């Protein structure tokens, strides 16, 4: 029997479309169209119905400049305009190389990982392209990111070099600011767990024109996020105290035997949905500027392709909140069906729509013996938890971070708290269900202090709300 059965279900989260939301910290990945690997037209409306307010695009130098000095932005215009028209703000990762200028890029599918840093012609062409992108989308795109995962050999193919990356980022970010001083610049874009690479890049002066550092964190254990954010934030502020952090890619697969990050795991659609919920809310607890889930739709990874060997880039990844079939060229086909992870992200977008902030609340979690589970309940230190507030209410979010690959966990906890609000509810992020706390579980200790005994706890986030946190 579910641990929720003692609660009274009074409703469900009402999904908000992107156009219904003015502000959000939730972004979705819409990458790899620089390599034309899926049909964006089949995804626009589904993304807007999900409720995200940002999408991450990759600019595709090689797809845009096929003749020297001649830019054809038609493919990118169509994507940008479709999102802007749906009240979603694109942010653009400026990448990758171009075989017109870089010899090595002629053999690489999409010119992935071939930075234009060796000749003056390459460097000049790159800066001209960057300024053309920024100029074209002024008023539509405000955030520009420099390159992608340069600390990995798949994206810096001649050999990872932090000094090269730092110098490249410095010049690129300067060009963005010269073209549009109001634009926001993002650097780093690192995926590995190492301070040394980012620190060495900063030593070049990389941070001078940067507003943000972005990082990628693919993990089945979201507890890793807190250390990475704390460390990268502290390091970045040593070089530029105004720099903030963006979580630019996280996600997991929905089945095993794929390619890309975490591909060895025995993933299912249910486990993917759990990982999305836990990781995304962990990101919100770290107070990053925004967090972006990878990705919109199942697609080929296309990071290590040889243009002369199609099989080298038919490497399917199943990270999408939308599922797809594939044709013989690896392009995502079919009608792009919604996975469970889609609905979980939709719930999160609706719950955390508009502005809120982290806060501290007076909360004790008491480990009492429960006859319903025949054991002592969890201590707070065994859970991940935190609080948010807005003018109309507050929220306490919590879950047990068990290994989602092996365990499906439900139990009960006892929570003592102070609140100035009389209206207390519980939200299940996975189901979108809203519950009322029955009187027999809620003890009024007086003066605003309450105890809830036998409150459910799961391996996925539950949110205890006070007042009108849900707006």
Short mmCIF file of C-alpha atoms in Angstrom, two decimals:
data_model
loop_
_atom_site.label_atom_id
_atom_site.label_comp_id
_atom_site.label_asym_id
_atom_site.label_seq_id
_atom_site.Cartn_x
_atom_site.Cartn_y
_atom_site.Cartn_z
CA UNK A 1 0.00 0.00 0.00
CA UNK A 2 1.25 3.46 -0.82
CA UNK A 3 2.48 5.65 2.01
CA UNK A 4 0.25 8.40 0.58
CA UNK A 5 -3.06 6.70 1.39
CA UNK A 6 -3.57 8.51 4.69
CA UNK A 7 -3.55 11.86 2.90
CA UNK A 8 -6.52 13.38 1.09
CA UNK A 9 -5.92 14.13 -2.59
CA UNK A 10 -7.55 17.46 -3.42
CA UNK A 11 -6.23 18.17 -6.91
CA UNK A 12 -3.39 18.02 -9.42
CA UNK A 13 -0.88 20.53 -10.73
CA UNK A 14 -2.40 22.51 -13.57
CA UNK A 15 0.20 22.67 -16.36
CA UNK A 16 1.32 26.11 -17.42
CA UNK A 17 2.42 26.72 -20.98
CA UNK A 18 5.54 28.78 -21.58
CA UNK A 19 3.35 31.70 -22.60
CA UNK A 20 1.58 31.58 -19.23
CA UNK A 21 4.85 32.05 -17.33
CA UNK A 22 6.75 35.32 -17.09
CA UNK A 23 9.88 34.02 -15.35
CA UNK A 24 11.47 30.62 -14.80
CA UNK A 25 14.80 29.03 -13.95
CA UNK A 26 14.04 25.97 -16.10
CA UNK A 27 15.65 25.48 -19.52
CA UNK A 28 15.59 22.57 -21.97
CA UNK A 29 18.30 21.44 -24.35
CA UNK A 30 17.55 21.80 -28.08
CA UNK A 31 21.08 21.07 -29.20
CA UNK A 32 22.63 19.41 -32.27
CA UNK A 33 20.56 21.09 -34.93
CA UNK A 34 23.88 22.45 -36.16
CA UNK A 35 24.18 18.85 -37.40
CA UNK A 36 20.49 18.65 -38.47
CA UNK A 37 19.82 15.48 -36.48
CA UNK A 38 16.09 15.96 -35.76
CA UNK A 39 13.04 17.85 -37.02
CA UNK A 40 12.46 20.87 -34.76
CA UNK A 41 9.01 21.47 -36.18
CA UNK A 42 7.68 18.37 -34.44
CA UNK A 43 8.89 19.62 -31.06
CA UNK A 44 8.04 23.33 -30.81
CA UNK A 45 4.49 22.98 -29.50
CA UNK A 46 5.36 20.14 -27.14
CA UNK A 47 8.19 22.19 -25.64
CA UNK A 48 5.87 25.17 -25.18
CA UNK A 49 3.27 22.95 -23.52
CA UNK A 50 5.94 21.70 -21.13
CA UNK A 51 6.41 25.20 -19.74
CA UNK A 52 10.14 25.84 -20.04
CA UNK A 53 11.18 29.45 -20.61
CA UNK A 54 14.61 28.86 -22.19
CA UNK A 55 16.08 26.49 -24.77
CA UNK A 56 19.74 25.92 -25.51
CA UNK A 57 20.70 26.02 -29.19
CA UNK A 58 24.04 25.41 -30.89
CA UNK A 59 24.89 28.03 -33.47
CA UNK A 60 26.45 25.81 -36.15
CA UNK A 61 29.20 27.80 -37.81
CA UNK A 62 29.78 25.10 -40.42
CA UNK A 63 26.08 24.93 -41.28
CA UNK A 64 25.79 28.72 -41.53
CA UNK A 65 28.96 29.74 -43.38
CA UNK A 66 29.46 27.37 -46.30
CA UNK A 67 31.21 29.95 -48.47
CA UNK A 68 33.80 32.27 -47.01
CA UNK A 69 32.19 35.41 -45.66
CA UNK A 70 28.69 34.33 -46.73
CA UNK A 71 26.23 33.57 -43.93
CA UNK A 72 22.96 31.72 -44.40
CA UNK A 73 21.03 31.96 -41.15
CA UNK A 74 17.71 30.69 -42.54
CA UNK A 75 17.84 27.40 -40.61
CA UNK A 76 18.63 29.14 -37.30
CA UNK A 77 16.19 32.00 -37.91
CA UNK A 78 13.37 29.48 -38.18
CA UNK A 79 14.26 27.92 -34.82
CA UNK A 80 14.82 31.20 -32.97
CA UNK A 81 11.62 32.79 -34.31
CA UNK A 82 9.50 29.75 -33.51
CA UNK A 83 10.62 29.82 -29.90
CA UNK A 84 10.41 33.58 -29.46
CA UNK A 85 6.89 33.39 -30.87
CA UNK A 86 6.04 30.86 -28.16
CA UNK A 87 7.42 33.05 -25.35
CA UNK A 88 10.56 30.94 -24.98
CA UNK A 89 13.99 32.59 -24.96
CA UNK A 90 16.74 30.77 -26.87
CA UNK A 91 20.29 30.93 -25.58
CA UNK A 92 23.04 30.10 -28.02
CA UNK A 93 26.18 28.03 -27.62
CA UNK A 94 28.67 29.43 -30.14
CA UNK A 95 30.23 26.40 -31.84
CA UNK A 96 31.78 24.41 -33.57
CA UNK A 97 34.55 24.56 -36.20
CA UNK A 98 34.41 25.14 -39.94
CA UNK A 99 36.15 23.12 -42.70
CA UNK A 100 36.48 26.30 -44.78
CA UNK A 101 39.20 27.45 -42.41
CA UNK A 102 40.41 24.45 -40.41
CA UNK A 103 41.92 21.48 -42.23
CA UNK A 104 41.14 18.99 -39.47
CA UNK A 105 37.46 19.93 -39.55
CA UNK A 106 37.10 18.53 -43.08
CA UNK A 107 37.06 14.99 -41.70
CA UNK A 108 34.81 15.59 -38.69
CA UNK A 109 31.03 15.31 -38.84
CA UNK A 110 29.69 18.75 -37.95
CA UNK A 111 33.25 20.03 -37.39
CA UNK A 112 32.72 19.12 -33.74
CA UNK A 113 35.66 19.87 -31.49
CA UNK A 114 37.78 21.71 -34.08
CA UNK A 115 38.44 25.16 -32.56
CA UNK A 116 39.61 27.92 -34.94
CA UNK A 117 42.72 28.90 -33.00
CA UNK A 118 45.77 28.10 -35.14
CA UNK A 119 45.91 30.66 -37.95
CA UNK A 120 45.04 34.33 -38.19
CA UNK A 121 42.52 33.54 -40.92
CA UNK A 122 40.72 31.07 -38.62
CA UNK A 123 40.67 33.47 -35.72
CA UNK A 124 39.46 36.41 -37.80
CA UNK A 125 36.74 34.34 -39.48
CA UNK A 126 35.53 33.06 -36.12
CA UNK A 127 35.25 36.53 -34.59
CA UNK A 128 33.43 37.79 -37.68
CA UNK A 129 30.99 34.89 -37.40
CA UNK A 130 30.43 35.45 -33.68
CA UNK A 131 29.65 39.12 -34.23
CA UNK A 132 27.29 38.22 -37.08
CA UNK A 133 25.34 35.85 -34.81
CA UNK A 134 25.11 38.35 -31.96
CA UNK A 135 24.12 41.14 -34.33
CA UNK A 136 21.46 39.10 -36.09
CA UNK A 137 19.66 38.01 -32.95
CA UNK A 138 19.91 41.19 -30.94
CA UNK A 139 16.60 41.63 -29.14
CA UNK A 140 15.80 37.91 -29.43
CA UNK A 141 18.82 36.15 -27.91
CA UNK A 142 20.52 37.63 -24.86
CA UNK A 143 22.80 34.82 -23.63
CA UNK A 144 25.79 33.52 -25.62
CA UNK A 145 27.92 30.59 -24.51
CA UNK A 146 31.47 29.99 -25.73
CA UNK A 147 32.03 26.47 -27.09
CA UNK A 148 30.94 23.19 -25.50
CA UNK A 149 32.74 20.79 -23.14
CA UNK A 150 36.28 21.91 -24.04
CA UNK A 151 37.69 19.83 -21.18
CA UNK A 152 36.80 16.68 -23.13
CA UNK A 153 38.75 15.39 -26.13
CA UNK A 154 35.51 14.90 -28.05
CA UNK A 155 35.09 18.70 -28.13
CA UNK A 156 38.76 19.81 -28.25
CA UNK A 157 40.00 17.09 -30.52
CA UNK A 158 43.65 18.01 -30.99
CA UNK A 159 44.20 17.69 -27.23
CA UNK A 160 42.57 19.39 -24.25
CA UNK A 161 44.37 22.61 -23.33
CA UNK A 162 42.97 24.96 -20.67
CA UNK A 163 45.21 27.87 -21.67
CA UNK A 164 43.99 27.66 -25.27
CA UNK A 165 40.41 27.57 -24.06
CA UNK A 166 40.94 30.56 -21.78
CA UNK A 167 42.44 32.69 -24.52
CA UNK A 168 39.76 31.61 -27.00
CA UNK A 169 36.97 32.38 -24.52
CA UNK A 170 38.45 35.79 -23.69
CA UNK A 171 38.53 36.86 -27.34
CA UNK A 172 35.10 35.42 -28.12
CA UNK A 173 33.41 36.99 -25.09
CA UNK A 174 35.04 40.33 -25.90
CA UNK A 175 33.62 40.11 -29.43
CA UNK A 176 30.12 39.40 -28.08
CA UNK A 177 30.30 42.43 -25.78
CA UNK A 178 31.68 44.66 -28.54
CA UNK A 179 28.75 43.78 -30.77
CA UNK A 180 26.12 43.97 -28.01
CA UNK A 181 27.23 45.37 -24.64
CA UNK A 182 23.94 44.24 -23.09
CA UNK A 183 24.44 40.58 -24.04
CA UNK A 184 25.31 38.05 -21.35
CA UNK A 185 28.35 35.82 -21.90
CA UNK A 186 28.89 32.30 -20.61
CA UNK A 187 32.24 30.52 -20.43
CA UNK A 188 33.76 27.35 -19.08
CA UNK A 189 31.08 24.91 -20.24
CA UNK A 190 33.01 22.18 -18.46
CA UNK A 191 31.81 18.64 -17.87
CA UNK A 192 34.54 16.90 -15.87
CA UNK A 193 35.14 17.10 -12.13
CA UNK A 194 38.42 19.02 -11.89
CA UNK A 195 39.28 22.45 -10.59
CA UNK A 196 42.62 22.51 -12.40
CA UNK A 197 41.23 22.94 -15.92
CA UNK A 198 38.91 25.82 -15.06
CA UNK A 199 41.51 27.47 -12.84
CA UNK A 200 44.16 27.41 -15.56
CA UNK A 201 41.67 28.83 -18.05
CA UNK A 202 40.90 31.68 -15.64
CA UNK A 203 44.64 32.45 -15.35
CA UNK A 204 44.54 33.74 -18.94
CA UNK A 205 42.14 36.53 -17.94
CA UNK A 206 39.18 34.56 -19.31
CA UNK A 207 36.78 35.97 -16.72
CA UNK A 208 37.13 39.62 -17.75
CA UNK A 209 34.18 39.62 -20.14
CA UNK A 210 32.17 36.75 -18.65
CA UNK A 211 28.88 37.01 -16.78
CA UNK A 212 28.50 33.29 -16.11
CA UNK A 213 30.34 30.01 -15.92
CA UNK A 214 28.36 26.98 -17.04
CA UNK A 215 29.01 23.38 -16.13
CA UNK A 216 27.54 20.01 -17.09
CA UNK A 217 26.75 17.34 -14.53
CA UNK A 218 25.63 13.89 -15.64
CA UNK A 219 25.18 11.72 -12.58
CA UNK A 220 22.80 9.19 -11.09
CA UNK A 221 23.56 10.74 -7.67
CA UNK A 222 22.47 14.38 -7.51
CA UNK A 223 24.36 14.92 -4.25
CA UNK A 224 27.42 15.49 -6.45
CA UNK A 225 25.88 18.74 -7.68
CA UNK A 226 26.27 20.61 -4.40
CA UNK A 227 30.04 20.16 -4.21
CA UNK A 228 30.53 21.15 -7.84
CA UNK A 229 28.45 24.33 -7.58
CA UNK A 230 30.06 25.41 -4.32
CA UNK A 231 33.57 24.85 -5.64
CA UNK A 232 33.12 26.35 -9.11
CA UNK A 233 31.26 29.35 -7.71
CA UNK A 234 34.01 30.04 -5.19
CA UNK A 235 36.75 29.60 -7.81
CA UNK A 236 35.04 31.86 -10.37
CA UNK A 237 34.48 34.64 -7.86
CA UNK A 238 38.19 34.69 -7.03
CA UNK A 239 38.76 35.94 -10.58
CA UNK A 240 35.57 37.95 -11.12
CA UNK A 241 33.25 38.51 -8.13
CA UNK A 242 30.29 39.20 -10.40
CA UNK A 243 30.31 35.80 -12.13
CA UNK A 244 27.39 33.46 -11.39
CA UNK A 245 26.78 29.82 -12.35
CA UNK A 246 24.52 28.10 -14.88
CA UNK A 247 23.89 24.35 -14.96
CA UNK A 248 23.98 23.94 -18.72
CA UNK A 249 23.43 20.22 -19.24
CA UNK A 250 22.20 17.41 -17.06
CA UNK A 251 20.13 14.39 -17.85
CA UNK A 252 19.98 10.64 -18.13
CA UNK A 253 18.97 8.02 -20.61
CA UNK A 254 15.60 6.27 -20.71
CA UNK A 255 16.97 2.87 -21.66
CA UNK A 256 20.27 1.04 -21.67
CA UNK A 257 22.62 0.17 -24.52
CA UNK A 258 22.78 3.72 -25.84
CA UNK A 259 25.69 6.08 -26.27
CA UNK A 260 26.87 9.15 -24.44
CA UNK A 261 26.99 10.00 -20.74
CA UNK A 262 25.80 7.33 -18.29
CA UNK A 263 25.18 4.91 -21.18
CA UNK A 264 26.31 1.88 -19.16
CA UNK A 265 23.39 2.21 -16.75
CA UNK A 266 20.31 -0.01 -16.79
CA UNK A 267 18.06 2.98 -17.36
CA UNK A 268 14.29 2.91 -17.81
CA UNK A 269 11.81 5.67 -18.57
CA UNK A 270 10.72 5.63 -14.91
CA UNK A 271 14.27 5.96 -13.60
CA UNK A 272 14.98 8.76 -16.07
CA UNK A 273 11.96 10.64 -14.72
CA UNK A 274 13.20 10.19 -11.16
CA UNK A 275 16.66 11.43 -12.09
CA UNK A 276 15.20 14.49 -13.79
CA UNK A 277 13.12 15.39 -10.74
CA UNK A 278 15.91 14.92 -8.22
CA UNK A 279 18.64 16.62 -10.24
CA UNK A 280 16.55 19.59 -11.36
CA UNK A 281 15.35 20.41 -7.86
CA UNK A 282 18.87 19.88 -6.50
CA UNK A 283 19.98 22.51 -9.03
CA UNK A 284 17.31 24.89 -7.75
CA UNK A 285 18.55 24.30 -4.21
CA UNK A 286 22.06 25.37 -5.27
CA UNK A 287 20.61 28.66 -6.56
CA UNK A 288 22.17 28.52 -10.01
CA UNK A 289 21.04 31.27 -12.38
CA UNK A 290 19.12 28.65 -14.32
CA UNK A 291 19.31 24.92 -15.02
CA UNK A 292 18.98 23.20 -18.40
CA UNK A 293 17.91 19.59 -18.91
CA UNK A 294 19.43 17.58 -21.77
CA UNK A 295 17.51 17.04 -23.87
CA UNK A 296 14.34 17.66 -25.86
CA UNK A 297 14.30 14.50 -27.97
CA UNK A 298 16.16 11.24 -28.46
CA UNK A 299 18.89 11.74 -31.05
CA UNK A 300 22.32 10.62 -32.16
CA UNK A 301 25.22 11.83 -30.03
CA UNK A 302 27.20 12.89 -33.12
CA UNK A 303 30.30 14.02 -31.22
CA UNK A 304 32.89 11.68 -32.72
CA UNK A 305 31.72 11.28 -36.30
CA UNK A 306 33.92 10.79 -39.35
CA UNK A 307 32.34 12.30 -42.46
CA UNK A 308 33.51 9.26 -44.45
CA UNK A 309 32.00 6.72 -42.06
CA UNK A 310 28.28 7.05 -41.39
CA UNK A 311 28.37 4.30 -38.77
CA UNK A 312 30.70 6.45 -36.65
CA UNK A 313 27.93 8.91 -35.89
CA UNK A 314 24.94 6.58 -35.71
CA UNK A 315 25.43 6.56 -31.94
CA UNK A 316 21.99 6.84 -30.43
CA UNK A 317 21.35 8.52 -27.10
CA UNK A 318 18.04 8.32 -25.27
CA UNK A 319 18.18 11.49 -23.16
CA UNK A 320 15.02 13.07 -24.58
CA UNK A 321 11.87 13.89 -22.65
CA UNK A 322 10.40 13.11 -26.07
CA UNK A 323 11.01 9.71 -27.63
CA UNK A 324 11.68 9.15 -31.32
CA UNK A 325 12.41 6.58 -34.00
CA UNK A 326 15.40 6.91 -36.33
CA UNK A 327 15.88 6.69 -40.08
CA UNK A 328 18.85 5.15 -41.89
CA UNK A 329 20.84 8.38 -41.55
CA UNK A 330 20.27 8.54 -37.80
CA UNK A 331 17.77 11.40 -37.98
CA UNK A 332 15.06 11.35 -35.32
CA UNK A 333 11.71 10.52 -36.93
CA UNK A 334 8.14 9.71 -35.93
CA UNK A 335 5.80 11.87 -33.89
CA UNK A 336 8.06 12.40 -30.84
CA UNK A 337 6.02 10.88 -28.02
CA UNK A 338 6.03 12.21 -24.46
CA UNK A 339 7.91 10.12 -21.91
CA UNK A 340 7.18 10.15 -18.14
CA UNK A 341 10.09 12.58 -17.78
CA UNK A 342 8.19 15.09 -19.93
CA UNK A 343 5.32 15.24 -17.46
CA UNK A 344 7.65 15.48 -14.48
CA UNK A 345 9.46 18.45 -16.07
CA UNK A 346 6.07 19.97 -16.84
CA UNK A 347 5.11 19.66 -13.15
CA UNK A 348 8.36 21.28 -12.04
CA UNK A 349 7.94 24.15 -14.51
CA UNK A 350 4.45 24.82 -13.16
CA UNK A 351 5.36 24.50 -9.46
CA UNK A 352 8.41 26.74 -9.76
CA UNK A 353 6.94 29.26 -12.19
CA UNK A 354 7.68 32.93 -11.48
CA UNK A 355 10.13 34.28 -8.95
CA UNK A 356 11.08 32.61 -5.71
CA UNK A 357 14.20 32.43 -3.59
CA UNK A 358 15.90 29.99 -1.28
CA UNK A 359 15.27 30.50 2.40
CA UNK A 360 15.76 28.92 5.80
CA UNK A 361 12.78 27.57 7.72
CA UNK A 362 12.53 26.29 11.29
CA UNK A 363 12.10 22.57 10.63
CA UNK A 364 13.03 19.51 12.69
CA UNK A 365 12.77 15.98 11.33
CA UNK A 366 12.38 13.59 14.27
CA UNK A 367 13.40 9.97 13.91
CA UNK A 368 10.55 8.21 15.73
CA UNK A 369 9.63 4.54 15.65
CA UNK A 370 6.75 3.87 13.26
CA UNK A 371 4.49 0.86 13.61
CA UNK A 372 3.50 1.30 9.98
CA UNK A 373 6.99 0.56 8.70
CA UNK A 374 8.32 -1.33 11.75
CA UNK A 375 11.45 0.74 12.07
CA UNK A 376 12.75 4.14 13.09
CA UNK A 377 12.04 6.92 10.63
CA UNK A 378 14.73 8.82 8.76
CA UNK A 379 16.82 11.61 10.24
CA UNK A 380 17.00 14.83 8.25
CA UNK A 381 20.71 14.33 7.58
CA UNK A 382 19.80 11.16 5.67
CA UNK A 383 17.69 13.17 3.24
CA UNK A 384 18.22 16.01 0.82
CA UNK A 385 16.05 18.95 1.74
CA UNK A 386 15.72 22.72 1.53
CA UNK A 387 13.28 25.59 1.48
CA UNK A 388 11.99 28.21 -0.93
CA UNK A 389 9.82 31.25 -0.46
CA UNK A 390 7.85 33.84 -2.35
CA UNK A 391 5.59 36.63 -1.13
CA UNK A 392 2.54 34.37 -1.00
CA UNK A 393 4.01 31.31 0.69
CA UNK A 394 6.88 28.97 1.45
CA UNK A 395 7.89 25.43 0.56
CA UNK A 396 9.96 22.67 2.16
CA UNK A 397 11.19 20.09 -0.36
CA UNK A 398 12.70 16.76 0.65
CA UNK A 399 13.55 13.28 -0.60
CA UNK A 400 15.63 10.24 0.30
CA UNK A 401 18.58 10.03 -2.13
CA UNK A 402 18.64 6.25 -2.47
CA UNK A 403 20.31 4.67 -5.48
CA UNK A 404 17.62 5.12 -8.12
CA UNK A 405 19.22 2.36 -10.21
CA UNK A 406 18.49 -0.31 -7.59
CA UNK A 407 15.91 1.00 -5.11
CA UNK A 408 12.35 2.26 -5.14
CA UNK A 409 11.91 3.80 -1.71
CA UNK A 410 8.89 4.87 0.34
CA UNK A 411 8.64 5.43 4.07
CA UNK A 412 7.38 7.91 6.68
CA UNK A 413 8.89 10.79 8.63
CA UNK A 414 7.87 13.07 11.50
CA UNK A 415 8.28 16.79 10.83
CA UNK A 416 8.04 19.62 13.36
CA UNK A 417 7.96 23.15 11.99
CA UNK A 418 6.90 26.73 12.55
CA UNK A 419 4.77 28.47 9.95
CA UNK A 420 2.82 31.69 9.85
CA UNK A 421 0.46 30.14 7.29
CA UNK A 422 -2.59 28.00 8.14
CA UNK A 423 -2.88 26.39 4.71
CA UNK A 424 -0.56 23.34 4.58
CA UNK A 425 -0.44 20.94 1.61
CA UNK A 426 1.83 18.25 0.16
CA UNK A 427 2.77 18.06 -3.54
CA UNK A 428 4.13 14.96 -5.25
CA UNK A 429 6.43 16.21 -8.02
CA UNK A 430 6.27 12.94 -9.95
CA UNK A 431 2.50 12.58 -10.11
CA UNK A 432 1.60 16.24 -9.85
CA UNK A 433 -0.86 15.31 -7.07
CA UNK A 434 -1.80 17.82 -4.36
CA UNK A 435 -2.74 16.49 -0.92
CA UNK A 436 -4.35 17.95 2.15
CA UNK A 437 -2.88 17.00 5.53
CA UNK A 438 -5.68 15.35 7.56
CA UNK A 439 -6.32 16.54 11.10
CA UNK A 440 -5.41 13.18 12.65
CA UNK A 441 -1.81 13.54 11.35
CA UNK A 442 -1.41 17.25 12.14
CA UNK A 443 -0.81 18.27 15.74
CA UNK A 444 -1.05 21.97 16.60
CA UNK A 445 1.53 22.69 19.31
CA UNK A 446 0.45 26.32 19.57
CA UNK A 447 1.98 29.66 18.59
CA UNK A 448 2.50 28.53 14.99
CA UNK A 449 4.33 25.26 15.67
CA UNK A 450 2.96 22.03 14.19
CA UNK A 451 3.97 18.38 14.03
CA UNK A 452 3.04 16.04 11.19
CA UNK A 453 3.52 12.39 12.02
CA UNK A 454 3.62 9.70 9.34
CA UNK A 455 4.30 12.19 6.57
CA UNK A 456 5.34 10.27 3.44
CA UNK A 457 8.92 10.35 2.17
CA UNK A 458 10.00 8.92 -1.18
CA UNK A 459 13.11 8.62 -3.31
CA UNK A 460 11.67 11.49 -5.36
CA UNK A 461 10.87 15.04 -4.25
CA UNK A 462 7.82 15.83 -2.15
CA UNK A 463 7.04 19.45 -1.34
CA UNK A 464 5.35 20.59 1.85
CA UNK A 465 3.81 23.98 1.06
CA UNK A 466 2.67 26.70 3.41
CA UNK A 467 0.29 29.38 2.20
CA UNK A 468 0.07 29.96 -1.53
CA UNK A 469 3.50 28.85 -2.69
CA UNK A 470 1.80 27.17 -5.62
CA UNK A 471 0.57 30.05 -7.75
#
